[in-house]
Coordinates of N, CA, C and O and ligand atoms in Angstrom, one line a residue:
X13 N 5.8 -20.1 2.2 CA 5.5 -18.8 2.9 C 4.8 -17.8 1.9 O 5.2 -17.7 0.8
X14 N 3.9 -17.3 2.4 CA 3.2 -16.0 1.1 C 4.1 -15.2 1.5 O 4.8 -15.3 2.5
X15 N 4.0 -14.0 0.2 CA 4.3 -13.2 -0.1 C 3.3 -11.9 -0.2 O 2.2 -12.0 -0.8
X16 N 3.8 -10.8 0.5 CA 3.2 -9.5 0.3 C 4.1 -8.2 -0.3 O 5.1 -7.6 0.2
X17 N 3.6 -8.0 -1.5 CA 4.2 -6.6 -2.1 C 3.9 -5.5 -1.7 O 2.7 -5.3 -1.4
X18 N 4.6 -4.7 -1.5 CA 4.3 -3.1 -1.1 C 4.5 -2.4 -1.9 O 5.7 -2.4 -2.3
X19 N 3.5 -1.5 -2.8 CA 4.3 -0.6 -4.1 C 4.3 0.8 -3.0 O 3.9 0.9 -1.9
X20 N 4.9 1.7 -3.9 CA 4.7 2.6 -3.5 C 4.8 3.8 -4.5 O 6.0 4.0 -4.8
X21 N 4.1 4.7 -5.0 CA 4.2 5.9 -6.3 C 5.0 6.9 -6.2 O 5.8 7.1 -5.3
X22 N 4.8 7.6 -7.2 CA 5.6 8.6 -7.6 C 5.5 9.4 -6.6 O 4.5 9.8 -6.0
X23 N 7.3 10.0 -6.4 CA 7.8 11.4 -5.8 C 7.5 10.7 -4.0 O 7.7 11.5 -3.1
X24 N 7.2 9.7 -3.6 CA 7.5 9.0 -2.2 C 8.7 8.6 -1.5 O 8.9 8.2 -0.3
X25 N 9.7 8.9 -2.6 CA 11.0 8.9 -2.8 C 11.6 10.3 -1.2 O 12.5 10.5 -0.5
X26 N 10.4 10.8 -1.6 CA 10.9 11.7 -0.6 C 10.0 12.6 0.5 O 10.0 13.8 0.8
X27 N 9.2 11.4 0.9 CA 8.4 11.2 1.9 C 9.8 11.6 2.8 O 10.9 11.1 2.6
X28 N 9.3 12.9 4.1 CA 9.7 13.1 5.5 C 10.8 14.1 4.5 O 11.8 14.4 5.2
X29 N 10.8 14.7 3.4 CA 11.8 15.5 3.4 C 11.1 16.7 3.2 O 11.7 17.8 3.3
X30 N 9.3 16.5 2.7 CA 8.8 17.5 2.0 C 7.7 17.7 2.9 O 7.4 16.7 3.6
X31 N 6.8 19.0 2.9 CA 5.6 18.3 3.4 C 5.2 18.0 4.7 O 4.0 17.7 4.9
X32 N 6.0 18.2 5.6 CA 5.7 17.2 7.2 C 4.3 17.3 7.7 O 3.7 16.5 8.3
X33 N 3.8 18.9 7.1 CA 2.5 19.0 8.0 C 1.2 17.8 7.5 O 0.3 17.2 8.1
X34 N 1.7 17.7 6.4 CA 0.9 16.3 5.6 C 0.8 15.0 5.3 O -0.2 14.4 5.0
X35 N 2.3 14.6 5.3 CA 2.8 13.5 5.3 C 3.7 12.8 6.5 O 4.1 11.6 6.6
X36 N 3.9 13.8 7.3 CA 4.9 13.1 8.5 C 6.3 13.8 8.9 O 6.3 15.1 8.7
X37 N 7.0 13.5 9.2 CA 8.4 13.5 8.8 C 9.1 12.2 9.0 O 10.2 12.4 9.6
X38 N 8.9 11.0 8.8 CA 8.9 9.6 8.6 C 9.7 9.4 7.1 O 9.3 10.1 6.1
X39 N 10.6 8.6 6.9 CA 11.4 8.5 5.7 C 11.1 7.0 5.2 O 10.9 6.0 5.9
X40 N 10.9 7.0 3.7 CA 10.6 5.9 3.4 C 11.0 4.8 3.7 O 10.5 3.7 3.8
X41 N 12.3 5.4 3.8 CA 14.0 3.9 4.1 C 12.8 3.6 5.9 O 12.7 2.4 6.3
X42 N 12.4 4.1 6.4 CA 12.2 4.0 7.7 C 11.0 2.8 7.8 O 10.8 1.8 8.4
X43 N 10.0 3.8 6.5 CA 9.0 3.0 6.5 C 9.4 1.7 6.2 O 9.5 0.8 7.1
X44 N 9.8 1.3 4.7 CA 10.4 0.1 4.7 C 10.9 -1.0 5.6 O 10.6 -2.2 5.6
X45 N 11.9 -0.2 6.5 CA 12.5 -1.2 7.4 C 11.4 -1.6 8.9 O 11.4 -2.7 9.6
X46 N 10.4 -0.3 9.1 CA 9.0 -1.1 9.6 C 8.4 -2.5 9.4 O 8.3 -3.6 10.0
X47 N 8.0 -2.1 7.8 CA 6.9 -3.4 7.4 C 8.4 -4.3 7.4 O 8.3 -5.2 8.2
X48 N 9.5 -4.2 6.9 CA 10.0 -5.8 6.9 C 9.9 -6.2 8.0 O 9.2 -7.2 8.0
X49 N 10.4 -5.8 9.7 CA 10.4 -5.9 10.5 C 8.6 -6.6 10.7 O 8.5 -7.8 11.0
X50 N 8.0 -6.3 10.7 CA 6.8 -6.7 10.7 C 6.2 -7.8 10.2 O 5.5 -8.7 10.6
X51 N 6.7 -7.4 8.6 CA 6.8 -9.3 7.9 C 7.4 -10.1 8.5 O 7.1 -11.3 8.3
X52 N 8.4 -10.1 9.3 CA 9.3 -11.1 10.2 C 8.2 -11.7 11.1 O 8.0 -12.9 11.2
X53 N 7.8 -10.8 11.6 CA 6.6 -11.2 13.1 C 5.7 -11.9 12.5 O 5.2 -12.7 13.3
X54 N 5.0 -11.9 11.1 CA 4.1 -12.4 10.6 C 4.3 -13.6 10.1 O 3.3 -14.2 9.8
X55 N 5.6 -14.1 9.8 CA 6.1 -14.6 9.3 C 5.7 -14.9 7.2 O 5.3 -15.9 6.5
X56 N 6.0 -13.9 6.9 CA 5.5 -13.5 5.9 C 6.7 -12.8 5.2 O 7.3 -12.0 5.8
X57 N 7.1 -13.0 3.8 CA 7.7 -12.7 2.9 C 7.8 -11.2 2.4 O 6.9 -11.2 1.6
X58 N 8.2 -10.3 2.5 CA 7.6 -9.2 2.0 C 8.7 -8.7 1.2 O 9.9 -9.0 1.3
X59 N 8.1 -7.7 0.2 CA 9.1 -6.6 -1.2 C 8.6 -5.6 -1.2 O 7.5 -5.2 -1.6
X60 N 9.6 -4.8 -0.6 CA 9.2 -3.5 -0.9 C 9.3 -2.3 -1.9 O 10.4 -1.8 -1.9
X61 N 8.6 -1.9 -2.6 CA 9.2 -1.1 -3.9 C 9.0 1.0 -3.7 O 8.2 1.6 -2.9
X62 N 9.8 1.6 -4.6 CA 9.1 3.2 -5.0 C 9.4 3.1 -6.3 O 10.2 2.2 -6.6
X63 N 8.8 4.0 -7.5 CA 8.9 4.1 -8.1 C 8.4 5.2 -8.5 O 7.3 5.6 -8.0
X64 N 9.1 6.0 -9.4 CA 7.9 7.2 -10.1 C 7.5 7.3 -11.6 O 7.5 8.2 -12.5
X65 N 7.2 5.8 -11.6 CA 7.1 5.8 -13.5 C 6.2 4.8 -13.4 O 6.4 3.8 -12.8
X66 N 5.0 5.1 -14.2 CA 3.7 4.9 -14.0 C 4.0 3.2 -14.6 O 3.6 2.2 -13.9
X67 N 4.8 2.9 -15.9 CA 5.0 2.0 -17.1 C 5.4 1.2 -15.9 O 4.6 0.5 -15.4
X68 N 6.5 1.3 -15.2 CA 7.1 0.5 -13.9 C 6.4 0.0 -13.2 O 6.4 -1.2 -13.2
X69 N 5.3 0.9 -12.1 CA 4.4 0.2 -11.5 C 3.8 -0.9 -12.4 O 4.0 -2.0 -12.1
X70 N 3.0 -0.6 -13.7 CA 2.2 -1.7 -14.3 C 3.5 -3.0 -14.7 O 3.1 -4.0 -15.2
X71 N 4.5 -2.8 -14.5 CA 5.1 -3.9 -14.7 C 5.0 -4.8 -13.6 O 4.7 -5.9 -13.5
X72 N 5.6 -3.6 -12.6 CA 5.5 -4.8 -11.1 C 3.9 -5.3 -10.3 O 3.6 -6.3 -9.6
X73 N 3.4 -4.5 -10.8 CA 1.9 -5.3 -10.7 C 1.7 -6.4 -11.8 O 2.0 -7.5 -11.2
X74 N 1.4 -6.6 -12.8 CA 1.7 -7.5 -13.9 C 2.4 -8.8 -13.3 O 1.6 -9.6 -12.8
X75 N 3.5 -9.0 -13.3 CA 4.5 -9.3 -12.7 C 4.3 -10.2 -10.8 O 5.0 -11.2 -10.4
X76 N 3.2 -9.5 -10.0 CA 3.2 -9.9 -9.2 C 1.9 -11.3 -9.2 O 1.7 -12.1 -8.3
X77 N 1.5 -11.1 -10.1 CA 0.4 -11.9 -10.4 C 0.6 -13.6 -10.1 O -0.2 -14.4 -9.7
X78 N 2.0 -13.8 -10.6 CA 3.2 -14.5 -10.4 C 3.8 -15.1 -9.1 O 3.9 -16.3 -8.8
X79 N 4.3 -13.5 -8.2 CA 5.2 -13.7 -7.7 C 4.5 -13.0 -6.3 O 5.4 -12.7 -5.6
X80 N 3.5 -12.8 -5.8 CA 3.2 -12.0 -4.7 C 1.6 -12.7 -4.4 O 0.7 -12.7 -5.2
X81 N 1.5 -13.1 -3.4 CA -0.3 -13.4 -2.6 C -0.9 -12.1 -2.2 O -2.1 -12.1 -1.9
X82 N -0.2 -11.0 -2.3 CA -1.3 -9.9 -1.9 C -0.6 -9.0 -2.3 O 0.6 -9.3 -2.6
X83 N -1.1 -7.3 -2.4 CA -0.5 -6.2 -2.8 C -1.1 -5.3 -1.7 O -2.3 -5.2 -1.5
X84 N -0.2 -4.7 -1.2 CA -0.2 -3.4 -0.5 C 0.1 -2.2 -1.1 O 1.3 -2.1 -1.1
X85 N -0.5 -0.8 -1.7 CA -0.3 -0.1 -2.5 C -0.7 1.7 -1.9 O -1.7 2.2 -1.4
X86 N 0.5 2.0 -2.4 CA 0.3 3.5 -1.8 C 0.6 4.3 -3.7 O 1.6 4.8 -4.2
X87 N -0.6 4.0 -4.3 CA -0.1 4.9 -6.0 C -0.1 6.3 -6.2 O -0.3 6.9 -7.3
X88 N 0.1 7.1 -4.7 CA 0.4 8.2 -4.8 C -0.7 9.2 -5.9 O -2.0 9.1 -6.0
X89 N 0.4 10.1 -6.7 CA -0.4 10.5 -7.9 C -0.8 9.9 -8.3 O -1.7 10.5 -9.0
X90 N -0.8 8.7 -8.6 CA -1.1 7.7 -10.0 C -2.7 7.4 -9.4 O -3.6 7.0 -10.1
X91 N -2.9 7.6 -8.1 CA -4.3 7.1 -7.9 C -5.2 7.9 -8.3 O -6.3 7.3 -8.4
X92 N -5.2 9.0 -8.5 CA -6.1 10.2 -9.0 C -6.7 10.1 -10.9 O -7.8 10.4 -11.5
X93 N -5.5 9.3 -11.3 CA -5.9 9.4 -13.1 C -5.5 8.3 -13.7 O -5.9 8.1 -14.9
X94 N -4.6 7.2 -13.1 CA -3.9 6.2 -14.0 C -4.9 5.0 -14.0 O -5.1 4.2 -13.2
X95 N -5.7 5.2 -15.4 CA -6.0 3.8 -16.1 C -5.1 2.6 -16.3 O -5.4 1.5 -15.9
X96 N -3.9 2.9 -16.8 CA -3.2 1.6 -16.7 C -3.0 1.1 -15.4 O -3.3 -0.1 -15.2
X97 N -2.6 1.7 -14.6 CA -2.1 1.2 -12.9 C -3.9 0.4 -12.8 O -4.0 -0.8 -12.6
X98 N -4.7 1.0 -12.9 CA -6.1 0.1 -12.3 C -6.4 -0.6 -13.2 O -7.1 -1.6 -12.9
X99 N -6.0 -0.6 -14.6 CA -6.4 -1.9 -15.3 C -5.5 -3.3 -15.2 O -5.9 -4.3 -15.8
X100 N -4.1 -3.1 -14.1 CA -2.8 -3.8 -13.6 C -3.7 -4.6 -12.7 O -4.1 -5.8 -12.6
X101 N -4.0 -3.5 -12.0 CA -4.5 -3.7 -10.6 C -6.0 -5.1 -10.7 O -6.4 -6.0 -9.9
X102 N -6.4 -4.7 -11.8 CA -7.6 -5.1 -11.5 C -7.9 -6.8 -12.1 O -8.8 -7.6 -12.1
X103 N -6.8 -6.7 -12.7 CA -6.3 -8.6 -13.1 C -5.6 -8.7 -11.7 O -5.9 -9.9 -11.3
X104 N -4.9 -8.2 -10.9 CA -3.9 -9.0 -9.8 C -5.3 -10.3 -9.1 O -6.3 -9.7 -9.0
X105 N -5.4 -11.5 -8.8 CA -6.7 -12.0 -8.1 C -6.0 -12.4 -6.7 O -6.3 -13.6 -6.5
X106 N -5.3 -11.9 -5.7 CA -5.4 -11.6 -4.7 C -5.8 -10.3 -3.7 O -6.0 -9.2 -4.3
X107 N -5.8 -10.4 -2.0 CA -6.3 -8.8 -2.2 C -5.0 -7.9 -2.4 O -3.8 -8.1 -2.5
X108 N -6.3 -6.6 -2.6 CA -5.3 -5.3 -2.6 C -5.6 -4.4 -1.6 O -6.7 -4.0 -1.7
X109 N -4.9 -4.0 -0.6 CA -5.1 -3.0 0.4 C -4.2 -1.8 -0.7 O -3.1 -1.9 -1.3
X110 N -5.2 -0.9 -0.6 CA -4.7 0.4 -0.9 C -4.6 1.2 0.5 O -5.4 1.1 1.4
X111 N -2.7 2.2 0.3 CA -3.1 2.6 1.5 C -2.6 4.2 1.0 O -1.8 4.4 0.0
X112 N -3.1 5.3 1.8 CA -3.0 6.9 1.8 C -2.6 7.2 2.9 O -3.4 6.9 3.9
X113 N -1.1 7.9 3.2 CA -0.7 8.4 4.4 C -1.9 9.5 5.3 O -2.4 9.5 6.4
X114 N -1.9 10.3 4.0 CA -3.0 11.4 4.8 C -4.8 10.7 4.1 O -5.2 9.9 3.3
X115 N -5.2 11.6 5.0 CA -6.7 11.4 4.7 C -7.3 12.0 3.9 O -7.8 13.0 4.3
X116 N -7.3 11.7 2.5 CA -7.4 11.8 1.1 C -9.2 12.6 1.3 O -9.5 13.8 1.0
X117 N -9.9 11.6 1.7 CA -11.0 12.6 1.6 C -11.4 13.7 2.5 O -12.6 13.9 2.3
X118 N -10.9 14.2 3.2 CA -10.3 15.6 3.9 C -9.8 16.5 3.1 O -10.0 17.7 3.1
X119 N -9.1 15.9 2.3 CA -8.2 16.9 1.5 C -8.8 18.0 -0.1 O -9.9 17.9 -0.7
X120 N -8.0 18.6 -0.3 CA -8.7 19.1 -1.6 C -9.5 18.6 -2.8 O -9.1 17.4 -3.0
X121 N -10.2 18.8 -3.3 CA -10.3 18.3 -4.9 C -9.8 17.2 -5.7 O -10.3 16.1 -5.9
X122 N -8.7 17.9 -6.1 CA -7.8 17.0 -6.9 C -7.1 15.8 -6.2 O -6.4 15.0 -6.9
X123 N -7.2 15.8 -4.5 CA -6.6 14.4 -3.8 C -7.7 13.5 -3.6 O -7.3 12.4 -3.5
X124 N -9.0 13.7 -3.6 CA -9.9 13.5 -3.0 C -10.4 12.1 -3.5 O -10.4 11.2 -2.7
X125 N -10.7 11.8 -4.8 CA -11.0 10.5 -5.5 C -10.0 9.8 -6.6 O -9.7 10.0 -7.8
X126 N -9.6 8.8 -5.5 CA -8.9 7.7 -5.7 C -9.6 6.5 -6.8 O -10.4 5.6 -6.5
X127 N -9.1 6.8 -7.9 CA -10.0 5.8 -8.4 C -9.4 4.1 -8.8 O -9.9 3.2 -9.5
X128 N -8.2 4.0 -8.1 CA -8.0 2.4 -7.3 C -8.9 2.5 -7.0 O -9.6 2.4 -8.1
X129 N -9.7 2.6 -5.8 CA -10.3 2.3 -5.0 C -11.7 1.4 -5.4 O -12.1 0.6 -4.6
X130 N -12.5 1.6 -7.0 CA -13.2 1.1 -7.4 C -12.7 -0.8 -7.9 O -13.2 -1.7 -8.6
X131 N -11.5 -0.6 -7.4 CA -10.7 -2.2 -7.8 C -9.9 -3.2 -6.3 O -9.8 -4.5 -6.1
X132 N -9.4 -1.7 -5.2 CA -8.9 -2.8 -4.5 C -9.8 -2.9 -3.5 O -10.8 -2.1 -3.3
X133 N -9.2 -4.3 -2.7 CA -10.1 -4.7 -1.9 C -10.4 -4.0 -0.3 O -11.4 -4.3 0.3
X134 N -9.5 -3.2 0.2 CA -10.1 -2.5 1.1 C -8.9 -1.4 0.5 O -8.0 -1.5 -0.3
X135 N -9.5 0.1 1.6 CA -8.8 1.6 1.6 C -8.3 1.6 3.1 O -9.0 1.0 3.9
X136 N -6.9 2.4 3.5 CA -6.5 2.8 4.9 C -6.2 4.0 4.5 O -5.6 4.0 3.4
X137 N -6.4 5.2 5.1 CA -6.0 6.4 4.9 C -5.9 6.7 5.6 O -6.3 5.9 6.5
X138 N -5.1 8.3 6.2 CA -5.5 8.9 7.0 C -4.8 8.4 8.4 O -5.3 8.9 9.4
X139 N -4.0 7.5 8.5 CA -3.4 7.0 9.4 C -1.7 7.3 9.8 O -0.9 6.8 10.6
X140 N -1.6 8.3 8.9 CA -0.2 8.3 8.8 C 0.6 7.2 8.5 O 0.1 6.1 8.5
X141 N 2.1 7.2 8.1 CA 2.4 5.7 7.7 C 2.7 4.3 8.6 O 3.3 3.2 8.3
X142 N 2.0 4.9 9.9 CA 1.3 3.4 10.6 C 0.6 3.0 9.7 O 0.4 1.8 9.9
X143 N 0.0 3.5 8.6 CA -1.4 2.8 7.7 C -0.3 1.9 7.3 O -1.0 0.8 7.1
X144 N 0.7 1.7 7.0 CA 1.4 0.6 6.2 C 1.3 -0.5 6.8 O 1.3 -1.5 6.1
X145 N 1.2 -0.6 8.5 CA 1.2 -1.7 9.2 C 0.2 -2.6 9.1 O 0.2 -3.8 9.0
X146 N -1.1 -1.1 9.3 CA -2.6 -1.6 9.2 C -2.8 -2.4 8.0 O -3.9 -3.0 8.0
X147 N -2.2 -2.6 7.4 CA -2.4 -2.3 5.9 C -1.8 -3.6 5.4 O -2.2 -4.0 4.4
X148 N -1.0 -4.1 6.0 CA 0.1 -5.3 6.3 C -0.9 -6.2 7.3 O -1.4 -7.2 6.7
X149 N -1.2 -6.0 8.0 CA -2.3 -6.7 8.9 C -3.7 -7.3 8.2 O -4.1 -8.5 8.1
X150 N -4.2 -6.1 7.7 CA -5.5 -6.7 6.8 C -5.3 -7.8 6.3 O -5.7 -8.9 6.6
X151 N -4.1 -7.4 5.0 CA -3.9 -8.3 3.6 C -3.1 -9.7 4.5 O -3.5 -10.7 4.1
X152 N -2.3 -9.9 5.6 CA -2.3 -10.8 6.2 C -3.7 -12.0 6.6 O -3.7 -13.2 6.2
X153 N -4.3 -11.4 7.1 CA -5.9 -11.5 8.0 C -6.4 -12.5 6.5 O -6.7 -13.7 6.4
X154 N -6.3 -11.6 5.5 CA -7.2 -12.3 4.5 C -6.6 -13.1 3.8 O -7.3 -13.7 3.1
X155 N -5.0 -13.5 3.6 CA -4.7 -14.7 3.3 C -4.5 -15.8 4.3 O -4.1 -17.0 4.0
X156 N -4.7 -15.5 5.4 CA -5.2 -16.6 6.9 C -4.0 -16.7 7.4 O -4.1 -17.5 8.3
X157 N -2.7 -16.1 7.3 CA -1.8 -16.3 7.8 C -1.5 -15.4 9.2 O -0.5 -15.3 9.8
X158 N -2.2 -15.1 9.2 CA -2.0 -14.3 11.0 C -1.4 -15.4 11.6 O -1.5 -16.6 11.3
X159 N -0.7 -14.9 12.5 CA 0.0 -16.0 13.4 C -0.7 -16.7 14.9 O -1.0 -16.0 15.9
X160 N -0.7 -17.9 14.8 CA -1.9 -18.6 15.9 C -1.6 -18.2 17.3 O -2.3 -18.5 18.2
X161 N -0.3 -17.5 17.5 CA -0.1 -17.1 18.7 C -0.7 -15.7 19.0 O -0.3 -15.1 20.0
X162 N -1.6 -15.1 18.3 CA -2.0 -13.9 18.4 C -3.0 -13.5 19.4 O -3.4 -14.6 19.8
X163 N -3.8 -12.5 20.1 CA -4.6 -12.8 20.8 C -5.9 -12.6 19.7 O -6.0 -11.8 18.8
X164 N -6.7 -13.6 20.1 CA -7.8 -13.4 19.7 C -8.2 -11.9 18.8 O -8.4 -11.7 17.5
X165 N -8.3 -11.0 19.8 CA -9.0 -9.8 19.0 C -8.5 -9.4 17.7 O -9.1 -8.9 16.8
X166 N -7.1 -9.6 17.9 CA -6.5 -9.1 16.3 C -6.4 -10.6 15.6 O -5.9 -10.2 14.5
X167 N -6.5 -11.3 15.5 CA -6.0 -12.7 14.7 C -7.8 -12.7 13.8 O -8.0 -12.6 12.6
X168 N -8.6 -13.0 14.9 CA -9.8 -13.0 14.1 C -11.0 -11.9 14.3 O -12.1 -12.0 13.7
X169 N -10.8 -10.8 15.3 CA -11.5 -10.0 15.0 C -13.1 -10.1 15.5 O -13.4 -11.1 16.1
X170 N -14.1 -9.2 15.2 CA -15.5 -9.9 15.5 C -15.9 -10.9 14.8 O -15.5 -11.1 13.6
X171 N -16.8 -11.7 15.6 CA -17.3 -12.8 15.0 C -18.8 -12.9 14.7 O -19.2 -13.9 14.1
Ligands
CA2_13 O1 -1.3 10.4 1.5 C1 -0.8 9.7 0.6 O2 -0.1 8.7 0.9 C2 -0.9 10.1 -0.8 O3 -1.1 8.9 -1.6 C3 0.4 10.8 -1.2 C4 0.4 11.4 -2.6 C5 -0.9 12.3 -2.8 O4 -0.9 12.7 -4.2 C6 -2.1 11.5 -2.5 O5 -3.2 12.4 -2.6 C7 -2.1 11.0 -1.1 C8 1.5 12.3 -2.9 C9 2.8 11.7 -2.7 C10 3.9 12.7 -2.9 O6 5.0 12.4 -2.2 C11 5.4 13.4 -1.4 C12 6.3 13.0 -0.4 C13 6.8 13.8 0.4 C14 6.5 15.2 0.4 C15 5.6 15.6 -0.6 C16 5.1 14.7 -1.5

């Protein structure tokens, strides 16, 4: 069975307590128990992580190189300035869906450029944390494991 990792960055911890007009009011525990519920349907393995320590993510990326066929990643702050998180990122050789609850380039300045983004393999933003699903779908799609009972349009998409 593959495996898909979900990281997720710093201060996400308290996603739906802070913030709603920007982030939701959606709780991580919630998101979480979404995508697993969803890895079930996929039949797909999934780990879900938060963390707010930058040394940590680069462990669990490192680490997944190993143990994970794809990465799903929300690096919060860390996408704006962390070299190490994108030099983690950029050895993992499966994809990376990076994903942004809000729509990052809408936003100010300082949220605006994601510099993951020059490493992983596609961006979801802007979707609210349905993007986790989307996001879960993709990295699905591109390790071929969509499930054959799907309808056409989402299993394989245009042709
Ligand atoms: O939209 C996203 O998912 C972000 O990655 C969230 C980051 C922000 O720095 C990015 O620009 C976009 C911030 C996460 C902070 O976590 C909070 C959670 C709840 C309330 C406030 C902040």
């Amino acid at each position: 069975m593959k495996k898909i990792l979900i990281l997720n960055g710093p201060n996400l911890n308290l996603l739906g307590e802070r913030e709603p007009e920007i982030y939701g009011s959606t709780t991580l525990a919630a998101v979480e128990a979404s995508c697993r519920s969803y890895a079930e349907l996929l039949t797909l393995a999934a780990e879900f992580r938060q963390t707010n320590h930058e040394g940590e993510m680069v462990d669990w990326i490192q680490a997944a190189r190993k143990s994970a066929d794809a990465i799903v990643i929300n690096p919060a702050g860390l996408s704006f300035h962390s070299i190490p998180v994108l030099d983690a990122l950029k050895m993992f050789p499966g994809p990376i869906v990076e994903i942004h609850i809000s729509n990052i380039h809408a936003r100010d300045e300082l949220h605006r450029h994601s510099i993951m983004s020059t490493v992983t393999t596609g961006v979801v933003c802007g979707l609210g944390t349905y993007g986790y699903i989307v996001a879960m779908q993709a990295a699905a799609r591109m390790l071929g494991v969509l499930p054959e009972g799907l309808p056409e349009p989402i299993r394989v998409g245009p042709v």
